Amino acid sequence: MPTRPLLVKYETPVLLSEVKHKKALKEKKRVAVGAQSGPQAEDVLYSIIPPREFEENGQQWVQYVSSIPATRMDVINLQERLDSLLLERNARETGICPVREELYSQVFDELIRQVTVNCAERGLLLLRVRDELRMTLDAYRSLYESSAAYGMRKALQAEQSKIEMESKIQALEREKEELKQQVEELEYRCESIIQQEKEKFAEAERKHNEEVAFFRRTYQTLTTNLQTLCNATKA
């Protein structure tokens, strides 16, 4: 037997063959009495919450939602059962929670059942409200999922861009180190050239000074010799 909703009240399961026989008898009675005006509560109830069919021990069974009116105690028990299941299944109090959504959906179905038993028209109106809420919730869920998927794509793109940017940064860092090394080599070469030029200039200046000193000594010697010769001639 499949697990049935925990908060919606159902009748005891019966064999499908018996149900078909009872339906046939009921239809004959309706034809004999004549068409009745307005929807029947049970028909509306079964259209709102369809019967559950299942197979067990090779036989087909069907289980209808209960058509017994709810009492005040039934409503109190429903609330207590809801609170108990919320705690038992660790439903979150806020945010999106599938467990909480499922349990409150069952409670809404049970309340629709209770109202429909007493007034089919109010039950149909509540059905429209329920379906509208579900469509709105589905729309929000679809929007959330598409937004989450979009956010995930953007996150992946950002991660990919981050990886590419880190790769570019590493390449630029390597290029910077290479350029830095080249600058250091050029600075060393410039310093070497400057030092060599300084040494060449110092050597040239030294030679120039030596030549000047030599010429001065030569000039003094020649001058002295010339004066000596001149004095000797006069004597």
Coordinates of N, CA and C in Angstrom, one line a residue:
M1 N 0.9 -1.2 0.0 CA 0.0 0.0 0.0 C 0.9 1.2 0.0
P2 N 0.7 2.2 -0.9 CA 1.5 3.4 -0.9 C 1.3 4.3 0.3
T3 N 2.3 5.0 0.6 CA 2.2 6.0 1.7 C 1.3 7.1 1.3
R4 N 0.3 7.3 2.1 CA -0.7 8.3 1.8 C -0.3 9.6 2.6
P5 N -0.9 10.7 2.2 CA -0.6 12.0 2.9 C -1.0 11.8 4.4
L6 N -0.2 12.5 5.2 CA -0.3 12.3 6.7 C -1.4 13.2 7.3
L7 N -1.8 14.2 6.6 CA -2.7 15.2 7.2 C -4.0 15.2 6.6
V8 N -4.2 14.6 5.4 CA -5.5 14.6 4.8 C -6.3 13.3 5.2
K9 N -7.5 13.5 5.6 CA -8.3 12.4 6.2 C -8.9 11.5 5.0
Y10 N -8.6 10.2 5.0 CA -9.1 9.3 4.0 C -10.0 8.3 4.7
E11 N -10.8 7.6 3.8 CA -11.7 6.5 4.3 C -10.9 5.2 4.2
T12 N -11.4 4.2 4.7 CA -10.8 2.9 4.6 C -10.8 2.4 3.2
P13 N -9.6 1.8 2.7 CA -9.6 1.4 1.3 C -10.6 0.3 1.1
V14 N -11.1 0.2 -0.2 CA -12.1 -0.8 -0.6 C -11.6 -1.3 -1.9
L15 N -12.1 -2.6 -2.3 CA -11.8 -3.1 -3.5 C -12.4 -2.3 -4.7
L16 N -11.6 -2.2 -5.8 CA -12.1 -1.4 -6.9 C -13.4 -2.0 -7.5
S17 N -13.5 -3.3 -7.5 CA -14.7 -4.0 -8.1 C -15.9 -3.6 -7.3
E18 N -15.8 -3.5 -6.0 CA -17.0 -3.1 -5.2 C -17.4 -1.7 -5.4
V19 N -16.4 -0.8 -5.6 CA -16.6 0.6 -5.9 C -17.4 0.7 -7.2
K20 N -17.0 0.0 -8.3 CA -17.6 0.1 -9.5 C -19.1 -0.4 -9.4
H21 N -19.3 -1.4 -8.6 CA -20.7 -1.9 -8.5 C -21.6 -0.9 -7.8
K22 N -21.0 -0.3 -6.7 CA -21.7 0.7 -6.0 C -22.0 2.0 -6.8
K23 N -21.1 2.3 -7.7 CA -21.3 3.5 -8.5 C -22.4 3.2 -9.5
A24 N -22.5 2.0 -10.0 CA -23.5 1.6 -11.0 C -24.9 1.7 -10.3
L25 N -25.0 1.2 -9.1 CA -26.3 1.3 -8.4 C -26.6 2.7 -8.1
K26 N -25.6 3.5 -7.7 CA -25.9 4.9 -7.4 C -26.4 5.7 -8.6
E27 N -25.8 5.4 -9.8 CA -26.2 6.0 -11.0 C -27.6 5.7 -11.4
K28 N -28.0 4.4 -11.2 CA -29.4 4.0 -11.5 C -30.4 4.8 -10.6
K29 N -30.0 5.0 -9.3 CA -30.9 5.7 -8.4 C -31.0 7.2 -8.9
R30 N -29.9 7.7 -9.4 CA -30.0 9.1 -9.8 C -30.9 9.3 -11.0
V31 N -30.8 8.3 -11.9 CA -31.6 8.3 -13.1 C -33.1 8.2 -12.8
A32 N -33.4 7.3 -11.8 CA -34.7 7.1 -11.4 C -35.3 8.3 -10.7
V33 N -34.5 9.0 -9.9 CA -35.0 10.1 -9.1 C -35.1 11.4 -10.0
G34 N -34.2 11.4 -11.0 CA -34.1 12.6 -11.9 C -32.9 13.4 -11.6
A35 N -32.5 14.3 -12.5 CA -31.3 15.1 -12.4 C -31.5 16.1 -11.2
Q36 N -30.4 16.2 -10.4 CA -30.5 17.1 -9.2 C -29.8 18.4 -9.6
S37 N -30.2 19.4 -9.0 CA -29.6 20.7 -9.3 C -28.4 20.9 -8.4
G38 N -27.4 21.5 -9.0 CA -26.2 21.9 -8.2 C -25.3 20.7 -8.0
P39 N -24.0 20.9 -7.8 CA -23.0 19.8 -7.6 C -23.2 19.1 -6.3
Q40 N -23.0 17.8 -6.4 CA -23.0 17.0 -5.2 C -21.7 17.1 -4.4
A41 N -21.7 17.2 -3.1 CA -20.6 17.4 -2.3 C -19.5 16.4 -2.5
E42 N -19.9 15.1 -2.6 CA -19.0 14.0 -2.8 C -18.3 14.1 -4.1
D43 N -19.1 14.4 -5.2 CA -18.5 14.5 -6.5 C -17.5 15.6 -6.5
V44 N -17.8 16.8 -6.0 CA -16.9 17.9 -5.9 C -15.7 17.5 -5.1
L45 N -15.9 16.9 -4.0 CA -14.8 16.5 -3.1 C -13.8 15.5 -3.8
Y46 N -14.3 14.6 -4.6 CA -13.5 13.6 -5.3 C -12.8 14.2 -6.5
S47 N -13.4 15.3 -7.0 CA -12.7 16.0 -8.1 C -11.6 16.9 -7.6
I48 N -11.8 17.4 -6.4 CA -10.7 18.2 -5.8 C -9.6 17.4 -5.3
I49 N -9.9 16.3 -4.6 CA -8.9 15.4 -4.1 C -9.2 14.0 -4.6
P50 N -8.6 13.6 -5.8 CA -9.0 12.4 -6.4 C -8.7 11.2 -5.6
P51 N -9.5 10.1 -5.8 CA -9.3 8.8 -5.1 C -7.9 8.3 -5.4
R52 N -7.4 7.5 -4.4 CA -6.0 6.9 -4.6 C -6.2 5.4 -4.9
E53 N -5.7 5.0 -6.1 CA -5.8 3.6 -6.5 C -4.4 3.0 -6.3
F54 N -4.4 1.7 -5.9 CA -3.1 1.0 -5.7 C -3.4 -0.5 -5.8
E55 N -2.4 -1.3 -5.9 CA -2.5 -2.8 -6.0 C -1.8 -3.4 -4.8
E56 N -2.5 -4.4 -4.2 CA -2.0 -5.1 -3.1 C -2.5 -6.5 -3.1
N57 N -1.6 -7.4 -3.0 CA -1.9 -8.9 -3.0 C -2.7 -9.3 -4.2
G58 N -2.3 -8.7 -5.4 CA -2.9 -9.0 -6.6 C -4.3 -8.4 -6.8
Q59 N -4.7 -7.6 -5.9 CA -6.1 -7.0 -6.1 C -5.9 -5.4 -6.2
Q60 N -6.9 -4.9 -6.9 CA -6.9 -3.4 -7.1 C -7.8 -2.8 -6.0
W61 N -7.2 -1.8 -5.3 CA -7.9 -1.1 -4.2 C -8.0 0.3 -4.6
V62 N -9.0 1.0 -3.9 CA -9.2 2.4 -4.1 C -9.5 3.0 -2.7
Q63 N -9.0 4.2 -2.5 CA -9.2 4.9 -1.2 C -9.7 6.3 -1.5
Y64 N -10.9 6.6 -1.0 CA -11.5 7.9 -1.2 C -11.2 8.8 0.0
V65 N -11.1 10.1 -0.3 CA -11.0 11.0 0.8 C -12.2 11.0 1.6
S66 N -12.1 11.3 2.9 CA -13.2 11.1 3.8 C -14.3 12.2 3.5
S67 N -15.5 11.9 3.6 CA -16.6 12.8 3.4 C -17.3 13.1 4.7
I68 N -16.7 12.7 5.8 CA -17.3 12.9 7.2 C -17.0 14.4 7.6
P69 N -17.9 15.1 8.0 CA -17.7 16.5 8.5 C -16.7 16.5 9.7
A70 N -15.9 17.6 9.7 CA -14.9 17.7 10.7 C -15.5 18.4 12.0
T71 N -15.0 18.0 13.1 CA -15.5 18.6 14.4 C -14.4 19.6 14.8
R72 N -14.7 20.3 15.9 CA -13.7 21.3 16.4 C -12.5 20.5 16.9
M73 N -12.7 19.3 17.5 CA -11.5 18.5 17.9 C -10.7 18.1 16.8
D74 N -11.3 17.8 15.6 CA -10.6 17.4 14.4 C -9.6 18.5 14.0
V75 N -10.1 19.7 14.1 CA -9.3 20.9 13.7 C -8.1 21.1 14.7
I76 N -8.4 20.9 15.9 CA -7.3 21.0 17.0 C -6.3 19.9 16.7
N77 N -6.8 18.7 16.5 CA -5.8 17.6 16.3 C -5.0 17.8 15.0
L78 N -5.6 18.4 14.0 CA -4.9 18.7 12.7 C -3.7 19.7 13.0
Q79 N -4.0 20.7 13.8 CA -3.0 21.7 14.1 C -1.9 21.0 14.9
E80 N -2.2 20.2 15.9 CA -1.2 19.6 16.7 C -0.4 18.6 15.9
R81 N -1.1 17.9 15.0 CA -0.3 16.9 14.1 C 0.6 17.7 13.2
L82 N 0.2 18.8 12.7 CA 1.0 19.6 11.8 C 2.3 20.1 12.6
D83 N 2.1 20.6 13.8 CA 3.3 21.1 14.6 C 4.2 19.9 14.9
S84 N 3.6 18.8 15.2 CA 4.4 17.6 15.5 C 5.3 17.2 14.3
L85 N 4.6 17.1 13.1 CA 5.4 16.7 11.9 C 6.4 17.7 11.5
L86 N 6.2 19.0 11.7 CA 7.2 20.0 11.4 C 8.4 19.8 12.2
L87 N 8.2 19.5 13.5 CA 9.4 19.2 14.4 C 10.0 17.9 14.0
E88 N 9.2 16.9 13.8 CA 9.7 15.5 13.5 C 10.5 15.5 12.3
R89 N 10.1 16.2 11.2 CA 10.8 16.2 9.9 C 11.8 17.3 9.8
N90 N 12.1 18.0 10.9 CA 13.1 19.1 10.9 C 12.8 20.2 9.8
A91 N 11.6 20.6 9.7 CA 11.3 21.6 8.8 C 11.8 23.0 9.2
R92 N 12.4 23.7 8.2 CA 12.9 25.0 8.5 C 11.8 26.0 8.8
E93 N 12.0 27.0 9.7 CA 11.0 27.9 10.1 C 10.9 29.0 9.0
T94 N 12.0 29.4 8.4 CA 12.0 30.4 7.4 C 12.7 30.0 6.1
G95 N 12.5 30.8 5.1 CA 13.2 30.4 3.8 C 12.5 29.3 3.1
I96 N 13.1 28.9 2.0 CA 12.5 27.8 1.2 C 12.7 26.5 1.9
C97 N 11.6 25.7 2.1 CA 11.7 24.4 2.8 C 10.7 23.5 2.1
P98 N 11.1 22.5 1.3 CA 10.2 21.5 0.7 C 9.3 20.8 1.7
V99 N 9.9 20.4 2.9 CA 9.1 19.7 3.9 C 8.0 20.6 4.4
R100 N 8.3 21.8 4.8 CA 7.3 22.7 5.3 C 6.2 23.0 4.2
E101 N 6.7 23.1 3.0 CA 5.7 23.3 1.9 C 4.8 22.2 1.7
E102 N 5.3 20.9 1.7 CA 4.5 19.7 1.6 C 3.5 19.6 2.7
L103 N 3.9 19.8 3.9 CA 3.0 19.7 5.1 C 1.9 20.7 5.0
Y104 N 2.2 22.0 4.7 CA 1.2 23.0 4.7 C 0.2 22.8 3.5
S105 N 0.7 22.2 2.4 CA -0.1 21.9 1.3 C -1.1 20.8 1.7
Q106 N -0.7 19.8 2.5 CA -1.6 18.8 2.9 C -2.7 19.4 3.9
V107 N -2.2 20.3 4.7 CA -3.2 21.0 5.6 C -4.2 21.7 4.8
F108 N -3.8 22.4 3.8 CA -4.7 23.2 3.0 C -5.7 22.2 2.3
D109 N -5.2 21.1 1.8 CA -6.1 20.1 1.2 C -7.1 19.6 2.2
E110 N -6.7 19.4 3.4 CA -7.6 18.9 4.5 C -8.6 19.9 4.8
L111 N -8.2 21.2 4.9 CA -9.2 22.3 5.2 C -10.2 22.4 4.0
I112 N -9.7 22.2 2.8 CA -10.6 22.3 1.6 C -11.6 21.1 1.7
R113 N -11.1 19.9 2.2 CA -12.0 18.8 2.3 C -13.1 19.1 3.3
Q114 N -12.7 19.6 4.5 CA -13.6 19.9 5.6 C -14.7 20.9 5.1
V115 N -14.3 22.0 4.4 CA -15.2 23.0 3.9 C -16.1 22.4 2.8
T116 N -15.6 21.6 1.9 CA -16.4 21.0 0.8 C -17.5 20.1 1.3
V117 N -17.2 19.4 2.4 CA -18.2 18.5 2.9 C -19.4 19.2 3.3
N118 N -19.2 20.4 3.9 CA -20.4 21.3 4.3 C -21.0 22.1 3.2
C119 N -20.1 22.6 2.3 CA -20.6 23.4 1.2 C -19.7 23.2 -0.1
A120 N -20.2 22.6 -1.1 CA -19.4 22.3 -2.3 C -19.0 23.5 -3.0
E121 N -19.8 24.6 -3.0 CA -19.4 25.8 -3.7 C -18.2 26.5 -3.0
R122 N -18.2 26.5 -1.7 CA -17.0 27.1 -1.0 C -15.8 26.3 -1.2
G123 N -16.0 25.0 -1.3 CA -14.9 24.1 -1.6 C -14.3 24.4 -3.0
L124 N -15.1 24.6 -4.0 CA -14.6 24.9 -5.3 C -13.9 26.2 -5.4
L125 N -14.4 27.2 -4.6 CA -13.7 28.5 -4.5 C -12.3 28.4 -3.9
L126 N -12.3 27.6 -2.8 CA -11.0 27.3 -2.1 C -10.0 26.6 -3.1
L127 N -10.6 25.7 -3.9 CA -9.8 25.0 -4.9 C -9.1 26.0 -5.8
R128 N -9.9 27.0 -6.3 CA -9.3 28.0 -7.2 C -8.2 28.8 -6.5
V129 N -8.4 29.1 -5.2 CA -7.4 29.8 -4.4 C -6.1 28.9 -4.3
R130 N -6.3 27.6 -4.0 CA -5.2 26.7 -3.9 C -4.4 26.6 -5.2
D131 N -5.1 26.4 -6.3 CA -4.4 26.3 -7.6 C -3.7 27.6 -8.0
E132 N -4.3 28.7 -7.6 CA -3.6 30.0 -7.9 C -2.4 30.1 -7.1
L133 N -2.4 29.8 -5.9 CA -1.3 29.8 -5.0 C -0.2 28.9 -5.5
R134 N -0.6 27.7 -5.9 CA 0.4 26.8 -6.5 C 1.1 27.3 -7.7
M135 N 0.3 27.9 -8.6 CA 0.8 28.4 -9.8 C 1.8 29.6 -9.5
T136 N 1.4 30.4 -8.5 CA 2.3 31.5 -8.1 C 3.6 31.0 -7.6
L137 N 3.5 29.9 -6.7 CA 4.7 29.3 -6.1 C 5.6 28.7 -7.2
D138 N 4.9 28.0 -8.1 CA 5.7 27.4 -9.2 C 6.5 28.5 -10.0
A139 N 5.8 29.6 -10.2 CA 6.4 30.7 -11.0 C 7.6 31.2 -10.2
Y140 N 7.4 31.4 -8.9 CA 8.5 31.9 -8.1 C 9.7 30.9 -8.1
R141 N 9.3 29.6 -8.0 CA 10.3 28.6 -8.0 C 11.1 28.5 -9.3
S142 N 10.4 28.7 -10.4 CA 11.0 28.7 -11.7 C 12.0 29.9 -11.8
L143 N 11.5 31.0 -11.3 CA 12.3 32.3 -11.3 C 13.5 32.1 -10.5
Y144 N 13.3 31.5 -9.3 CA 14.5 31.3 -8.4 C 15.5 30.3 -9.0
E145 N 15.0 29.2 -9.7 CA 15.9 28.3 -10.3 C 16.7 28.9 -11.4
S146 N 16.0 29.7 -12.3 CA 16.7 30.3 -13.4 C 17.7 31.4 -12.9
S147 N 17.3 32.1 -11.8 CA 18.2 33.1 -11.2 C 19.4 32.4 -10.6
A148 N 19.2 31.2 -10.0 CA 20.3 30.5 -9.4 C 21.2 29.9 -10.5
A149 N 20.6 29.4 -11.6 CA 21.4 28.9 -12.7 C 22.2 30.1 -13.3
Y150 N 21.6 31.3 -13.4 CA 22.3 32.4 -14.0 C 23.4 32.8 -13.1
G151 N 23.1 32.8 -11.8 CA 24.2 33.2 -10.8 C 25.3 32.2 -10.9
M152 N 25.0 30.9 -11.0 CA 26.1 29.9 -11.1 C 26.9 30.1 -12.4
R153 N 26.2 30.4 -13.5 CA 27.0 30.6 -14.7 C 27.9 31.8 -14.6
K154 N 27.4 32.9 -13.9 CA 28.2 34.1 -13.7 C 29.4 33.8 -12.8
A155 N 29.1 32.9 -11.8 CA 30.2 32.6 -10.9 C 31.3 31.8 -11.6
L156 N 30.8 30.9 -12.4 CA 31.8 30.1 -13.2 C 32.6 31.0 -14.2
Q157 N 31.9 31.9 -14.8 CA 32.6 32.8 -15.7 C 33.6 33.7 -14.9
A158 N 33.2 34.1 -13.7 CA 34.1 34.9 -12.9 C 35.3 34.1 -12.5
E159 N 35.0 32.8 -12.1 CA 36.1 32.0 -11.7 C 37.1 31.8 -12.9
Q160 N 36.5 31.6 -14.1 CA 37.3 31.4 -15.3 C 38.1 32.7 -15.6
S161 N 37.4 33.8 -15.5 CA 38.1 35.1 -15.7 C 39.2 35.3 -14.7
K162 N 39.0 34.9 -13.4 CA 40.0 35.0 -12.4 C 41.2 34.1 -12.7
I163 N 41.0 32.9 -13.2 CA 42.1 32.0 -13.6 C 42.9 32.6 -14.7
E164 N 42.2 33.2 -15.7 CA 42.8 33.8 -16.8 C 43.6 35.0 -16.4
M165 N 43.0 35.8 -15.5 CA 43.7 37.0 -15.0 C 44.9 36.6 -14.2
E166 N 44.8 35.6 -13.4 CA 46.0 35.2 -12.6 C 47.1 34.7 -13.5
S167 N 46.7 34.0 -14.6 CA 47.7 33.5 -15.6 C 48.4 34.7 -16.2
K168 N 47.6 35.8 -16.6 CA 48.2 37.0 -17.2 C 49.1 37.7 -16.2
I169 N 48.7 37.7 -14.9 CA 49.5 38.4 -13.9 C 50.8 37.6 -13.7
Q170 N 50.8 36.3 -13.7 CA 52.0 35.5 -13.6 C 52.9 35.8 -14.8
A171 N 52.3 35.8 -16.0 CA 53.1 36.1 -17.2 C 53.7 37.5 -17.1
L172 N 53.0 38.5 -16.7 CA 53.5 39.8 -16.5 C 54.6 39.9 -15.5
E173 N 54.4 39.1 -14.4 CA 55.4 39.1 -13.3 C 56.7 38.5 -13.9
R174 N 56.6 37.5 -14.7 CA 57.8 36.9 -15.3 C 58.5 37.9 -16.3
E175 N 57.6 38.6 -17.1 CA 58.1 39.6 -18.0 C 58.8 40.7 -17.2
K176 N 58.2 41.1 -16.1 CA 58.8 42.2 -15.3 C 60.2 41.7 -14.7
E177 N 60.3 40.5 -14.3 CA 61.5 40.0 -13.7 C 62.6 40.0 -14.8
E178 N 62.2 39.5 -16.0 CA 63.1 39.5 -17.2 C 63.6 40.9 -17.5
L179 N 62.6 41.9 -17.6 CA 63.0 43.3 -17.8 C 63.9 43.8 -16.7
K180 N 63.6 43.5 -15.5 CA 64.4 43.9 -14.4 C 65.8 43.4 -14.5
Q181 N 65.9 42.2 -14.9 CA 67.3 41.6 -15.1 C 68.0 42.3 -16.2
Q182 N 67.3 42.6 -17.3 CA 67.9 43.3 -18.4 C 68.4 44.7 -18.0
V183 N 67.5 45.4 -17.2 CA 67.9 46.7 -16.7 C 69.2 46.6 -15.8
E184 N 69.2 45.6 -15.0 CA 70.4 45.4 -14.1 C 71.6 45.2 -15.0
E185 N 71.5 44.3 -16.0 CA 72.6 44.1 -16.9 C 73.1 45.3 -17.6
L186 N 72.1 46.1 -18.1 CA 72.4 47.4 -18.8 C 73.1 48.4 -17.8
E187 N 72.6 48.5 -16.6 CA 73.2 49.4 -15.6 C 74.6 49.0 -15.3
Y188 N 74.8 47.6 -15.2 CA 76.2 47.2 -15.0 C 77.1 47.5 -16.1
R189 N 76.6 47.3 -17.4 CA 77.4 47.7 -18.5 C 77.7 49.1 -18.6
C190 N 76.7 50.0 -18.3 CA 76.9 51.4 -18.3 C 77.9 51.8 -17.2
E191 N 77.8 51.2 -16.1 CA 78.8 51.5 -15.0 C 80.2 51.1 -15.5
S192 N 80.3 50.0 -16.1 CA 81.6 49.5 -16.6 C 82.2 50.4 -17.7
I193 N 81.3 50.9 -18.6 CA 81.7 51.8 -19.6 C 82.2 53.1 -19.0
I194 N 81.4 53.6 -18.0 CA 81.8 54.9 -17.4 C 83.1 54.8 -16.7
Q195 N 83.3 53.6 -16.0 CA 84.5 53.4 -15.3 C 85.7 53.3 -16.2
Q196 N 85.5 52.6 -17.4 CA 86.5 52.5 -18.4 C 86.9 53.9 -18.9
E197 N 85.8 54.7 -19.2 CA 86.1 56.0 -19.8 C 86.8 56.9 -18.7
K198 N 86.4 56.8 -17.5 CA 87.1 57.6 -16.4 C 88.6 57.2 -16.4
E199 N 88.9 55.9 -16.5 CA 90.3 55.4 -16.5 C 91.0 55.9 -17.7
K200 N 90.4 55.9 -18.9 CA 91.0 56.4 -20.1 C 91.3 57.9 -20.0
F201 N 90.3 58.6 -19.4 CA 90.5 60.1 -19.3 C 91.6 60.4 -18.3
A202 N 91.7 59.6 -17.2 CA 92.8 59.8 -16.2 C 94.1 59.5 -16.8
E203 N 94.2 58.4 -17.6 CA 95.5 58.1 -18.2 C 95.9 59.2 -19.2
A204 N 94.9 59.6 -20.0 CA 95.2 60.7 -21.0 C 95.7 62.0 -20.3
E205 N 95.0 62.3 -19.2 CA 95.4 63.5 -18.5 C 96.8 63.4 -17.9
R206 N 97.1 62.2 -17.4 CA 98.4 61.9 -16.8 C 99.5 62.1 -17.9
K207 N 99.2 61.5 -19.0 CA 100.2 61.6 -20.1 C 100.4 63.1 -20.6
H208 N 99.2 63.8 -20.6 CA 99.3 65.2 -21.0 C 100.1 66.0 -20.0
N209 N 99.9 65.8 -18.7 CA 100.6 66.5 -17.7 C 102.1 66.2 -17.8
E210 N 102.4 64.9 -18.0 CA 103.8 64.5 -18.2 C 104.5 65.2 -19.4
E211 N 103.7 65.2 -20.5 CA 104.3 65.9 -21.7 C 104.5 67.4 -21.4
V212 N 103.5 68.0 -20.7 CA 103.6 69.5 -20.4 C 104.9 69.7 -19.5
A213 N 105.0 68.8 -18.5 CA 106.2 69.0 -17.6 C 107.5 68.8 -18.3
F214 N 107.5 67.8 -19.3 CA 108.7 67.5 -20.1 C 109.1 68.7 -20.9
F215 N 108.0 69.3 -21.6 CA 108.3 70.4 -22.4 C 108.8 71.6 -21.6
R216 N 108.2 71.8 -20.4 CA 108.7 72.9 -19.5 C 110.1 72.7 -19.1
R217 N 110.5 71.5 -18.7 CA 111.9 71.2 -18.4 C 112.8 71.5 -19.5
T218 N 112.3 71.0 -20.7 CA 113.2 71.2 -21.9 C 113.3 72.7 -22.2
Y219 N 112.2 73.4 -22.0 CA 112.3 74.9 -22.3 C 113.2 75.5 -21.3
Q220 N 113.2 75.2 -20.0 CA 114.1 75.7 -19.0 C 115.5 75.4 -19.4
T221 N 115.8 74.2 -19.8 CA 117.1 73.8 -20.1 C 117.7 74.6 -21.3
L222 N 116.9 74.6 -22.3 CA 117.3 75.4 -23.5 C 117.5 76.8 -23.2
T223 N 116.6 77.4 -22.4 CA 116.8 78.8 -22.0 C 118.1 79.0 -21.3
T224 N 118.3 78.1 -20.3 CA 119.6 78.3 -19.5 C 120.8 78.2 -20.4
N225 N 120.8 77.2 -21.3 CA 121.9 77.0 -22.2 C 122.1 78.2 -23.1
L226 N 121.0 78.7 -23.6 CA 121.1 79.9 -24.5 C 121.7 81.1 -23.8
Q227 N 121.3 81.3 -22.5 CA 121.8 82.4 -21.8 C 123.3 82.2 -21.5
T228 N 123.7 81.0 -21.3 CA 125.1 80.7 -21.0 C 125.9 81.0 -22.2
L229 N 125.4 80.6 -23.4 CA 126.1 80.9 -24.7 C 126.2 82.4 -24.9
C230 N 125.2 83.1 -24.7 CA 125.2 84.5 -24.9 C 126.2 85.2 -24.0
N231 N 126.2 84.9 -22.8 CA 127.2 85.4 -21.8 C 128.6 85.2 -22.2
A232 N 128.9 83.9 -22.7 CA 130.2 83.6 -23.1 C 130.7 84.4 -24.3
T233 N 129.8 84.6 -25.2 CA 130.1 85.4 -26.4 C 130.4 86.8 -26.0
K234 N 129.7 87.4 -25.1 CA 130.0 88.8 -24.7 C 131.3 88.9 -24.0
A235 N 131.7 87.9 -23.3 CA 133.0 88.0 -22.6 C 134.1 87.9 -23.6

